[in-house]
Each structure stands twice: as structure tokens, then as C-alpha cells.
Amino acid sequence: MALRRRWRMLFIGACAVAFTGVAMASYRAYSYMEHDPRFCTSCHLMEDAYNRFRRSAHARITCHDCHKATRAEQLHQLTQVIFENPTDVKRHAHVPNERCATCHVEGDPARWRQIAATAGHRIHLESTDSALRGIECVRCHSANLHEFAPVSRTCGQAGCHTNATIRLGAMSQVELHCTTCHQFLAEAPGLAVDSLGRPLTPHARQCLSCHQMRERLAELDIGRDPHRGVCGDCHNPHTQRTAQEITCATSQCHVGWRQVSFHVGVPHPEQCSRCHEPHSWRVDGQNCIRCHRNILNEWRRARVLGAEAPSPIRAEATLH
């Protein structure tokens, strides 16, 4: 009887140890699958995604901090891998803005206030445009899988800014990040939403960051420039192919140009650059000679003949 009881206790103890071992192993396996990003590499499809994740700023968090799939979704992913043998990573466990806000808004509110006040973020998050309503963080910050810093193709992906190709001159021959010209992070805390395009319009500071433009505009005095050095007011690299395609007369800037009497009757009046030197705001007297090449010859011939030289002032007076 005592021997049977002893064997029973040993059996119960062995079962308890076995159960504890299985429970601990199961918990460790569960914890590994749920919280250790290395588990994802057990699927060959995730190797590239995991390597990108390790290089990103999110390397210290777990997959499920962002990707929270239901048990049904997890089971679907498992059966999909087993039976369909996919060759690339399918969309799964979508990351909504609320998930990003957990760390980037609630976790660091001061930093978020600074980010949310920038022109680029405000025009996307506060715009009344229906196309921007409900825009998600990952649309810009994950154009490439697990690469959260926007890349050169970010603005043109997912149906956004698809027609914003660069056509102007040599700029069309190089690959430029949109933020090279458009200052997405320009501070704009007090601007109205409909005025947020102003700080995003390229300024001379962006254009002169190109060494070629520094050479071409070496004499440009931005401090005295009546255009305030806002190159984008005249030049649009997305619609113009040459720098000469300027529409000063038809733009909303120089609407009163016809009120200047000197402009009335001038041939080709809308070609402002015929008289006004580009990137200057004064008409140099030498500019007139470009068109009026024979006027000096008339003055010289009049002096030789002893006649009175034609005076534009007197000629104008005779008209009244």
C-alpha cells in the first residue's frame, strides 16, 4: 500500500514537472512568436523585411507593437504561407494612425507638436480636400517596406502627385527628392490652411543649393529682389521645359502692367524679358538697343546733315 502511494506521488510529481516544462516551453514559444522579431525570419519571405527593420529607427520595438493581427488573421497568414507558397510579402496587420500615435504623439507630445506645426504635415493632415481626408502615416512613411524615412518616390506613390514629374532643363536629367526643393518641414504654426502652399514654394535658398545655379545667379541680391527670392513664383519645373517660359503678364503677380504707359503699344508686350533682364528689377538702357538698333544711326545721320535729331519727347508732345 505504501509502495503504491509512493509510485502515485512520483507519477503525480512527474506529471507536474512535465506539465510545468511543457507550460514553460509553450510560453517561451508563444513569447518568441509574439514578441521576438527574429521569429519572422523563420519565413524566407521576411528576410529582406527583417533586415530593413533592424536598420530602421524602430529596431528596438517588436513587430506586434505596430502589427496587431487577430487570431483569425494570424491563422489566415499561416495557411496562406503553407498552401499558397507566396513569393512576396502580402499586406497584413495594417498599421492605423492610432498605432503610430501611441509612441509619436502620446509618447512624446512636445516633439509631436513641433512636427505637426510644419507646413508639409499641416497641409496633409488639416486640409479640407477630400483626397487628403483620413490620410495615413504609413502612406508616406512606409513607401518601401520597413523604411520609414520618405524616399525619392514617396510623393508619387499610392496615387499621390503622380503627374509631378520634373521637366525643366537639366533638372529633368537627375533624380531629385521632392524635399530638395519643397521644404516639407518648414515651420508654419500660425498660417491658415489655405496659405500653407507659400512655405512649400521653392525659395532661392533651395535653388541655390545647386552649384550650377550658384554660378548662374552669382550677382543675385536676394535682399533687394522684389520677388523676395521665391523662384517658384516664376519658374515651375513641373510644367516648364525651359527657364524662358515665364508668364509674368498673365500671372496674378503683375496684373497692373497695362497701367504703365511705357508698356502700351510695345511690340510683344507679354515678353517681359525682352526689356527686363531676368533676375533683375530694372530696365538697363542697353536693353533698349536690342530692339532699337538703328536709333543711334538716325541720331548720327541727323548731326552730319545739320538737322535736328528726332526727339521722342517732342514727338510725343505733337500728338496732343
PDB file of N, CA and C in Angstrom, residues 219-310:
ATOM      1  N   GLU A 219      25.338  87.100 -59.054  1.00  0.00           N
ATOM      2  CA  GLU A 219      25.119  88.515 -58.745  1.00  0.00           C
ATOM      3  C   GLU A 219      23.717  88.790 -58.201  1.00  0.00           C
ATOM      4  N   LEU A 220      22.931  87.764 -57.997  1.00  0.00           N
ATOM      5  CA  LEU A 220      21.572  87.970 -57.491  1.00  0.00           C
ATOM      6  C   LEU A 220      21.600  88.412 -56.032  1.00  0.00           C
ATOM      7  N   ASP A 221      21.024  89.569 -55.769  1.00  0.00           N
ATOM      8  CA  ASP A 221      20.928  90.101 -54.409  1.00  0.00           C
ATOM      9  C   ASP A 221      19.515  89.812 -53.898  1.00  0.00           C
ATOM     10  N   ILE A 222      19.385  88.739 -53.149  1.00  0.00           N
ATOM     11  CA  ILE A 222      18.059  88.329 -52.693  1.00  0.00           C
ATOM     12  C   ILE A 222      17.426  89.392 -51.804  1.00  0.00           C
ATOM     13  N   GLY A 223      18.258  90.100 -51.036  1.00  0.00           N
ATOM     14  CA  GLY A 223      17.737  91.117 -50.138  1.00  0.00           C
ATOM     15  C   GLY A 223      17.052  92.259 -50.863  1.00  0.00           C
ATOM     16  N   ARG A 224      17.445  92.539 -52.114  1.00  0.00           N
ATOM     17  CA  ARG A 224      16.857  93.637 -52.879  1.00  0.00           C
ATOM     18  C   ARG A 224      15.891  93.143 -53.952  1.00  0.00           C
ATOM     19  N   ASP A 225      15.726  91.851 -54.042  1.00  0.00           N
ATOM     20  CA  ASP A 225      14.869  91.274 -55.076  1.00  0.00           C
ATOM     21  C   ASP A 225      13.400  91.508 -54.734  1.00  0.00           C
ATOM     22  N   PRO A 226      12.655  92.218 -55.600  1.00  0.00           N
ATOM     23  CA  PRO A 226      11.233  92.450 -55.304  1.00  0.00           C
ATOM     24  C   PRO A 226      10.403  91.171 -55.318  1.00  0.00           C
ATOM     25  N   HIS A 227      10.950  90.095 -55.896  1.00  0.00           N
ATOM     26  CA  HIS A 227      10.247  88.812 -55.885  1.00  0.00           C
ATOM     27  C   HIS A 227      10.541  88.034 -54.608  1.00  0.00           C
ATOM     28  N   ARG A 228      11.328  88.636 -53.728  1.00  0.00           N
ATOM     29  CA  ARG A 228      11.668  88.040 -52.431  1.00  0.00           C
ATOM     30  C   ARG A 228      12.428  86.721 -52.576  1.00  0.00           C
ATOM     31  N   GLY A 229      13.024  86.523 -53.731  1.00  0.00           N
ATOM     32  CA  GLY A 229      13.815  85.314 -53.938  1.00  0.00           C
ATOM     33  C   GLY A 229      12.987  84.050 -53.999  1.00  0.00           C
ATOM     34  N   VAL A 230      11.686  84.172 -54.278  1.00  0.00           N
ATOM     35  CA  VAL A 230      10.831  82.987 -54.387  1.00  0.00           C
ATOM     36  C   VAL A 230      10.830  82.540 -55.845  1.00  0.00           C
ATOM     37  N   CYS A 231      11.768  81.692 -56.190  1.00  0.00           N
ATOM     38  CA  CYS A 231      11.943  81.268 -57.582  1.00  0.00           C
ATOM     39  C   CYS A 231      10.686  80.610 -58.132  1.00  0.00           C
ATOM     40  N   GLY A 232       9.985  79.881 -57.277  1.00  0.00           N
ATOM     41  CA  GLY A 232       8.801  79.154 -57.718  1.00  0.00           C
ATOM     42  C   GLY A 232       7.660  80.036 -58.169  1.00  0.00           C
ATOM     43  N   ASP A 233       7.714  81.357 -57.886  1.00  0.00           N
ATOM     44  CA  ASP A 233       6.668  82.250 -58.367  1.00  0.00           C
ATOM     45  C   ASP A 233       6.708  82.383 -59.883  1.00  0.00           C
ATOM     46  N   CYS A 234       7.898  82.237 -60.464  1.00  0.00           N
ATOM     47  CA  CYS A 234       8.052  82.385 -61.916  1.00  0.00           C
ATOM     48  C   CYS A 234       8.351  81.063 -62.612  1.00  0.00           C
ATOM     49  N   HIS A 235       9.204  80.277 -61.998  1.00  0.00           N
ATOM     50  CA  HIS A 235       9.649  79.032 -62.631  1.00  0.00           C
ATOM     51  C   HIS A 235       8.925  77.840 -62.016  1.00  0.00           C
ATOM     52  N   ASN A 236       8.322  77.048 -62.874  1.00  0.00           N
ATOM     53  CA  ASN A 236       7.666  75.821 -62.416  1.00  0.00           C
ATOM     54  C   ASN A 236       8.311  74.642 -63.131  1.00  0.00           C
ATOM     55  N   PRO A 237       9.207  73.935 -62.464  1.00  0.00           N
ATOM     56  CA  PRO A 237       9.917  72.834 -63.129  1.00  0.00           C
ATOM     57  C   PRO A 237       9.016  71.672 -63.515  1.00  0.00           C
ATOM     58  N   HIS A 238       7.771  71.673 -63.024  1.00  0.00           N
ATOM     59  CA  HIS A 238       6.855  70.582 -63.357  1.00  0.00           C
ATOM     60  C   HIS A 238       6.057  70.862 -64.628  1.00  0.00           C
ATOM     61  N   THR A 239       5.999  72.130 -65.064  1.00  0.00           N
ATOM     62  CA  THR A 239       5.232  72.474 -66.265  1.00  0.00           C
ATOM     63  C   THR A 239       6.093  73.100 -67.352  1.00  0.00           C
ATOM     64  N   GLN A 240       7.194  73.737 -66.991  1.00  0.00           N
ATOM     65  CA  GLN A 240       8.055  74.402 -67.965  1.00  0.00           C
ATOM     66  C   GLN A 240       9.213  73.496 -68.372  1.00  0.00           C
ATOM     67  N   ARG A 241       9.597  73.604 -69.631  1.00  0.00           N
ATOM     68  CA  ARG A 241      10.753  72.856 -70.118  1.00  0.00           C
ATOM     69  C   ARG A 241      11.987  73.738 -70.228  1.00  0.00           C
ATOM     70  N   THR A 242      11.786  75.055 -70.364  1.00  0.00           N
ATOM     71  CA  THR A 242      12.903  75.999 -70.408  1.00  0.00           C
ATOM     72  C   THR A 242      12.622  77.125 -69.430  1.00  0.00           C
ATOM     73  N   ALA A 243      13.687  77.765 -68.971  1.00  0.00           N
ATOM     74  CA  ALA A 243      13.539  78.852 -67.999  1.00  0.00           C
ATOM     75  C   ALA A 243      12.872  80.068 -68.616  1.00  0.00           C
ATOM     76  N   GLN A 244      12.851  80.139 -69.951  1.00  0.00           N
ATOM     77  CA  GLN A 244      12.265  81.299 -70.623  1.00  0.00           C
ATOM     78  C   GLN A 244      10.738  81.248 -70.656  1.00  0.00           C
ATOM     79  N   GLU A 245      10.158  80.127 -70.280  1.00  0.00           N
ATOM     80  CA  GLU A 245       8.697  80.008 -70.295  1.00  0.00           C
ATOM     81  C   GLU A 245       8.104  80.680 -69.061  1.00  0.00           C
ATOM     82  N   ILE A 246       8.255  81.999 -69.005  1.00  0.00           N
ATOM     83  CA  ILE A 246       7.776  82.770 -67.856  1.00  0.00           C
ATOM     84  C   ILE A 246       6.520  83.531 -68.265  1.00  0.00           C
ATOM     85  N   THR A 247       5.536  83.558 -67.440  1.00  0.00           N
ATOM     86  CA  THR A 247       4.261  84.200 -67.761  1.00  0.00           C
ATOM     87  C   THR A 247       3.998  85.357 -66.808  1.00  0.00           C
ATOM     88  N   CYS A 248       4.876  86.351 -66.849  1.00  0.00           N
ATOM     89  CA  CYS A 248       4.730  87.488 -65.931  1.00  0.00           C
ATOM     90  C   CYS A 248       3.419  88.233 -66.171  1.00  0.00           C
ATOM     91  N   ALA A 249       3.100  88.467 -67.458  1.00  0.00           N
ATOM     92  CA  ALA A 249       1.949  89.301 -67.779  1.00  0.00           C
ATOM     93  C   ALA A 249       0.627  88.609 -67.498  1.00  0.00           C
ATOM     94  N   THR A 250       0.596  87.304 -67.611  1.00  0.00           N
ATOM     95  CA  THR A 250      -0.664  86.586 -67.417  1.00  0.00           C
ATOM     96  C   THR A 250      -0.809  86.012 -66.016  1.00  0.00           C
ATOM     97  N   SER A 251       0.228  86.139 -65.191  1.00  0.00           N
ATOM     98  CA  SER A 251       0.144  85.617 -63.829  1.00  0.00           C
ATOM     99  C   SER A 251      -0.637  86.588 -62.952  1.00  0.00           C
ATOM    100  N   GLN A 252      -0.845  86.219 -61.715  1.00  0.00           N
ATOM    101  CA  GLN A 252      -1.564  87.073 -60.776  1.00  0.00           C
ATOM    102  C   GLN A 252      -0.647  88.051 -60.064  1.00  0.00           C
ATOM    103  N   CYS A 253       0.626  88.069 -60.458  1.00  0.00           N
ATOM    104  CA  CYS A 253       1.582  88.957 -59.783  1.00  0.00           C
ATOM    105  C   CYS A 253       1.554  90.363 -60.377  1.00  0.00           C
ATOM    106  N   HIS A 254       1.672  90.459 -61.702  1.00  0.00           N
ATOM    107  CA  HIS A 254       1.786  91.764 -62.363  1.00  0.00           C
ATOM    108  C   HIS A 254       0.495  92.086 -63.112  1.00  0.00           C
ATOM    109  N   VAL A 255      -0.611  92.071 -62.410  1.00  0.00           N
ATOM    110  CA  VAL A 255      -1.908  92.292 -63.057  1.00  0.00           C
ATOM    111  C   VAL A 255      -2.059  93.729 -63.551  1.00  0.00           C
ATOM    112  N   GLY A 256      -1.309  94.672 -62.986  1.00  0.00           N
ATOM    113  CA  GLY A 256      -1.455  96.073 -63.383  1.00  0.00           C
ATOM    114  C   GLY A 256      -0.428  96.542 -64.383  1.00  0.00           C
ATOM    115  N   TRP A 257       0.172  95.614 -65.118  1.00  0.00           N
ATOM    116  CA  TRP A 257       1.251  96.023 -66.019  1.00  0.00           C
ATOM    117  C   TRP A 257       0.764  96.951 -67.136  1.00  0.00           C
ATOM    118  N   ARG A 258      -0.503  96.836 -67.541  1.00  0.00           N
ATOM    119  CA  ARG A 258      -1.021  97.701 -68.603  1.00  0.00           C
ATOM    120  C   ARG A 258      -1.204  99.147 -68.136  1.00  0.00           C
ATOM    121  N   GLN A 259      -1.205  99.386 -66.855  1.00  0.00           N
ATOM    122  CA  GLN A 259      -1.374 100.745 -66.346  1.00  0.00           C
ATOM    123  C   GLN A 259      -0.106 101.575 -66.490  1.00  0.00           C
ATOM    124  N   VAL A 260       0.993 100.927 -66.806  1.00  0.00           N
ATOM    125  CA  VAL A 260       2.245 101.647 -67.046  1.00  0.00           C
ATOM    126  C   VAL A 260       2.267 102.064 -68.506  1.00  0.00           C
ATOM    127  N   SER A 261       2.272 103.370 -68.774  1.00  0.00           N
ATOM    128  CA  SER A 261       2.147 103.866 -70.144  1.00  0.00           C
ATOM    129  C   SER A 261       3.264 103.365 -71.045  1.00  0.00           C
ATOM    130  N   PHE A 262       4.428 103.140 -70.494  1.00  0.00           N
ATOM    131  CA  PHE A 262       5.553 102.688 -71.307  1.00  0.00           C
ATOM    132  C   PHE A 262       5.284 101.312 -71.913  1.00  0.00           C
ATOM    133  N   HIS A 263       4.428 100.521 -71.264  1.00  0.00           N
ATOM    134  CA  HIS A 263       4.147  99.172 -71.749  1.00  0.00           C
ATOM    135  C   HIS A 263       3.154  99.163 -72.900  1.00  0.00           C
ATOM    136  N   VAL A 264       2.310 100.204 -73.011  1.00  0.00           N
ATOM    137  CA  VAL A 264       1.257 100.223 -74.012  1.00  0.00           C
ATOM    138  C   VAL A 264       1.859 100.459 -75.388  1.00  0.00           C
ATOM    139  N   GLY A 265       1.507  99.596 -76.321  1.00  0.00           N
ATOM    140  CA  GLY A 265       1.990  99.760 -77.685  1.00  0.00           C
ATOM    141  C   GLY A 265       3.331  99.129 -77.956  1.00  0.00           C
ATOM    142  N   VAL A 266       3.962  98.584 -76.944  1.00  0.00           N
ATOM    143  CA  VAL A 266       5.263  97.941 -77.152  1.00  0.00           C
ATOM    144  C   VAL A 266       5.043  96.619 -77.871  1.00  0.00           C
ATOM    145  N   PRO A 267       5.788  96.353 -78.952  1.00  0.00           N
ATOM    146  CA  PRO A 267       5.630  95.061 -79.630  1.00  0.00           C
ATOM    147  C   PRO A 267       5.936  93.904 -78.680  1.00  0.00           C
ATOM    148  N   HIS A 268       5.170  92.854 -78.815  1.00  0.00           N
ATOM    149  CA  HIS A 268       5.334  91.673 -77.967  1.00  0.00           C
ATOM    150  C   HIS A 268       5.337  92.066 -76.488  1.00  0.00           C
ATOM    151  N   PRO A 269       4.297  92.726 -76.018  1.00  0.00           N
ATOM    152  CA  PRO A 269       4.307  93.250 -74.644  1.00  0.00           C
ATOM    153  C   PRO A 269       4.374  92.177 -73.570  1.00  0.00           C
ATOM    154  N   GLU A 270       3.921  90.951 -73.896  1.00  0.00           N
ATOM    155  CA  GLU A 270       3.914  89.923 -72.866  1.00  0.00           C
ATOM    156  C   GLU A 270       5.267  89.246 -72.708  1.00  0.00           C
ATOM    157  N   GLN A 271       6.213  89.549 -73.578  1.00  0.00           N
ATOM    158  CA  GLN A 271       7.559  89.008 -73.435  1.00  0.00           C
ATOM    159  C   GLN A 271       8.375  89.982 -72.589  1.00  0.00           C
ATOM    160  N   CYS A 272       8.087  89.985 -71.318  1.00  0.00           N
ATOM    161  CA  CYS A 272       8.683  90.956 -70.397  1.00  0.00           C
ATOM    162  C   CYS A 272      10.203  90.923 -70.427  1.00  0.00           C
ATOM    163  N   SER A 273      10.756  89.728 -70.627  1.00  0.00           N
ATOM    164  CA  SER A 273      12.210  89.586 -70.557  1.00  0.00           C
ATOM    165  C   SER A 273      12.928  90.250 -71.717  1.00  0.00           C
ATOM    166  N   ARG A 274      12.177  90.729 -72.743  1.00  0.00           N
ATOM    167  CA  ARG A 274      12.835  91.454 -73.834  1.00  0.00           C
ATOM    168  C   ARG A 274      13.418  92.763 -73.321  1.00  0.00           C
ATOM    169  N   CYS A 275      12.783  93.340 -72.319  1.00  0.00           N
ATOM    170  CA  CYS A 275      13.288  94.591 -71.745  1.00  0.00           C
ATOM    171  C   CYS A 275      13.852  94.389 -70.339  1.00  0.00           C
ATOM    172  N   HIS A 276      13.157  93.594 -69.563  1.00  0.00           N
ATOM    173  CA  HIS A 276      13.574  93.366 -68.183  1.00  0.00           C
ATOM    174  C   HIS A 276      14.529  92.181 -68.124  1.00  0.00           C
ATOM    175  N   GLU A 277      15.759  92.463 -67.750  1.00  0.00           N
ATOM    176  CA  GLU A 277      16.752  91.400 -67.638  1.00  0.00           C
ATOM    177  C   GLU A 277      16.296  90.388 -66.589  1.00  0.00           C
ATOM    178  N   PRO A 278      16.312  89.097 -66.926  1.00  0.00           N
ATOM    179  CA  PRO A 278      15.912  88.095 -65.925  1.00  0.00           C
ATOM    180  C   PRO A 278      16.699  88.242 -64.629  1.00  0.00           C
ATOM    181  N   HIS A 279      16.014  88.065 -63.517  1.00  0.00           N
ATOM    182  CA  HIS A 279      16.588  88.153 -62.178  1.00  0.00           C
ATOM    183  C   HIS A 279      17.030  89.572 -61.842  1.00  0.00           C
ATOM    184  N   SER A 280      16.465  90.558 -62.565  1.00  0.00           N
ATOM    185  CA  SER A 280      16.727  91.957 -62.251  1.00  0.00           C
ATOM    186  C   SER A 280      15.376  92.656 -62.184  1.00  0.00           C
ATOM    187  N   TRP A 281      15.335  93.834 -61.624  1.00  0.00           N
ATOM    188  CA  TRP A 281      14.067  94.540 -61.491  1.00  0.00           C
ATOM    189  C   TRP A 281      14.134  95.928 -62.113  1.00  0.00           C
ATOM    190  N   ARG A 282      15.219  96.213 -62.821  1.00  0.00           N
ATOM    191  CA  ARG A 282      15.355  97.488 -63.512  1.00  0.00           C
ATOM    192  C   ARG A 282      15.612  97.240 -64.995  1.00  0.00           C
ATOM    193  N   VAL A 283      15.221  98.218 -65.814  1.00  0.00           N
ATOM    194  CA  VAL A 283      15.480  98.122 -67.246  1.00  0.00           C
ATOM    195  C   VAL A 283      16.762  98.877 -67.541  1.00  0.00           C
ATOM    196  N   ASP A 284      17.777  98.151 -67.938  1.00  0.00           N
ATOM    197  CA  ASP A 284      19.057  98.754 -68.296  1.00  0.00           C
ATOM    198  C   ASP A 284      18.905  99.454 -69.640  1.00  0.00           C
ATOM    199  N   GLY A 285      19.482 100.645 -69.766  1.00  0.00           N
ATOM    200  CA  GLY A 285      19.404 101.378 -71.024  1.00  0.00           C
ATOM    201  C   GLY A 285      19.923 100.583 -72.203  1.00  0.00           C
ATOM    202  N   GLN A 286      20.899  99.741 -71.955  1.00  0.00           N
ATOM    203  CA  GLN A 286      21.444  98.924 -73.034  1.00  0.00           C
ATOM    204  C   GLN A 286      20.417  97.934 -73.566  1.00  0.00           C
ATOM    205  N   ASN A 287      19.428  97.598 -72.741  1.00  0.00           N
ATOM    206  CA  ASN A 287      18.412  96.651 -73.189  1.00  0.00           C
ATOM    207  C   ASN A 287      17.608  97.194 -74.363  1.00  0.00           C
ATOM    208  N   CYS A 288      17.440  98.527 -74.416  1.00  0.00           N
ATOM    209  CA  CYS A 288      16.647  99.121 -75.493  1.00  0.00           C
ATOM    210  C   CYS A 288      17.309  98.904 -76.852  1.00  0.00           C
ATOM    211  N   ILE A 289      18.659  98.888 -76.854  1.00  0.00           N
ATOM    212  CA  ILE A 289      19.402  98.757 -78.106  1.00  0.00           C
ATOM    213  C   ILE A 289      19.165  97.401 -78.752  1.00  0.00           C
ATOM    214  N   ARG A 290      18.739  96.444 -77.968  1.00  0.00           N
ATOM    215  CA  ARG A 290      18.478  95.129 -78.549  1.00  0.00           C
ATOM    216  C   ARG A 290      17.450  95.219 -79.669  1.00  0.00           C
ATOM    217  N   CYS A 291      16.437  96.048 -79.471  1.00  0.00           N
ATOM    218  CA  CYS A 291      15.391  96.190 -80.484  1.00  0.00           C
ATOM    219  C   CYS A 291      15.607  97.434 -81.346  1.00  0.00           C
ATOM    220  N   HIS A 292      15.982  98.529 -80.687  1.00  0.00           N
ATOM    221  CA  HIS A 292      16.128  99.809 -81.393  1.00  0.00           C
ATOM    222  C   HIS A 292      17.568  99.966 -81.869  1.00  0.00           C
ATOM    223  N   ARG A 293      17.994  99.047 -82.735  1.00  0.00           N
ATOM    224  CA  ARG A 293      19.392  99.056 -83.177  1.00  0.00           C
ATOM    225  C   ARG A 293      19.715 100.260 -84.048  1.00  0.00           C
ATOM    226  N   ASN A 294      18.750 100.777 -84.799  1.00  0.00           N
ATOM    227  CA  ASN A 294      19.027 101.847 -85.762  1.00  0.00           C
ATOM    228  C   ASN A 294      18.849 103.238 -85.183  1.00  0.00           C
ATOM    229  N   ILE A 295      18.425 103.338 -83.936  1.00  0.00           N
ATOM    230  CA  ILE A 295      18.116 104.662 -83.406  1.00  0.00           C
ATOM    231  C   ILE A 295      19.359 105.541 -83.293  1.00  0.00           C
ATOM    232  N   LEU A 296      20.503 104.927 -82.938  1.00  0.00           N
ATOM    233  CA  LEU A 296      21.737 105.708 -82.842  1.00  0.00           C
ATOM    234  C   LEU A 296      22.199 106.155 -84.215  1.00  0.00           C
ATOM    235  N   ASN A 297      21.972 105.309 -85.228  1.00  0.00           N
ATOM    236  CA  ASN A 297      22.348 105.706 -86.587  1.00  0.00           C
ATOM    237  C   ASN A 297      21.552 106.924 -87.038  1.00  0.00           C
ATOM    238  N   GLU A 298      20.249 107.014 -86.645  1.00  0.00           N
ATOM    239  CA  GLU A 298      19.429 108.171 -87.001  1.00  0.00           C
ATOM    240  C   GLU A 298      19.965 109.436 -86.355  1.00  0.00           C
ATOM    241  N   TRP A 299      20.419 109.329 -85.114  1.00  0.00           N
ATOM    242  CA  TRP A 299      20.964 110.498 -84.424  1.00  0.00           C
ATOM    243  C   TRP A 299      22.262 110.937 -85.095  1.00  0.00           C
ATOM    244  N   ARG A 300      23.112 109.986 -85.430  1.00  0.00           N
ATOM    245  CA  ARG A 300      24.387 110.343 -86.073  1.00  0.00           C
ATOM    246  C   ARG A 300      24.140 110.978 -87.441  1.00  0.00           C
ATOM    247  N   ARG A 301      23.202 110.439 -88.239  1.00  0.00           N
ATOM    248  CA  ARG A 301      22.922 110.972 -89.572  1.00  0.00           C
ATOM    249  C   ARG A 301      22.349 112.377 -89.480  1.00  0.00           C
ATOM    250  N   ALA A 302      21.527 112.619 -88.465  1.00  0.00           N
ATOM    251  CA  ALA A 302      20.942 113.945 -88.296  1.00  0.00           C
ATOM    252  C   ALA A 302      22.011 114.973 -87.965  1.00  0.00           C
ATOM    253  N   ARG A 303      22.971 114.584 -87.142  1.00  0.00           N
ATOM    254  CA  ARG A 303      24.041 115.521 -86.783  1.00  0.00           C
ATOM    255  C   ARG A 303      24.915 115.848 -87.986  1.00  0.00           C
ATOM    256  N   VAL A 304      25.175 114.860 -88.836  1.00  0.00           N
ATOM    257  CA  VAL A 304      26.011 115.083 -90.019  1.00  0.00           C
ATOM    258  C   VAL A 304      25.332 116.043 -90.978  1.00  0.00           C
ATOM    259  N   LEU A 305      24.021 115.898 -91.139  1.00  0.00           N
ATOM    260  CA  LEU A 305      23.278 116.749 -92.062  1.00  0.00           C
ATOM    261  C   LEU A 305      22.941 118.100 -91.461  1.00  0.00           C
ATOM    262  N   GLY A 306      23.257 118.289 -90.185  1.00  0.00           N
ATOM    263  CA  GLY A 306      22.952 119.548 -89.531  1.00  0.00           C
ATOM    264  C   GLY A 306      21.496 119.692 -89.162  1.00  0.00           C
ATOM    265  N   ALA A 307      20.766 118.634 -89.264  1.00  0.00           N
ATOM    266  CA  ALA A 307      19.346 118.684 -88.928  1.00  0.00           C
ATOM    267  C   ALA A 307      19.155 118.395 -87.448  1.00  0.00           C
ATOM    268  N   GLU A 308      17.979 118.721 -86.982  1.00  0.00           N
ATOM    269  CA  GLU A 308      17.680 118.459 -85.578  1.00  0.00           C
ATOM    270  C   GLU A 308      17.363 116.971 -85.393  1.00  0.00           C
ATOM    271  N   ALA A 309      18.003 116.392 -84.421  1.00  0.00           N
ATOM    272  CA  ALA A 309      17.774 114.971 -84.153  1.00  0.00           C
ATOM    273  C   ALA A 309      16.353 114.764 -83.666  1.00  0.00           C
ATOM    274  N   PRO A 310      15.713 113.682 -84.088  1.00  0.00           N
ATOM    275  CA  PRO A 310      14.344 113.413 -83.621  1.00  0.00           C
ATOM    276  C   PRO A 310      14.315 113.197 -82.119  1.00  0.00           C
TER     277      PRO A 310
END
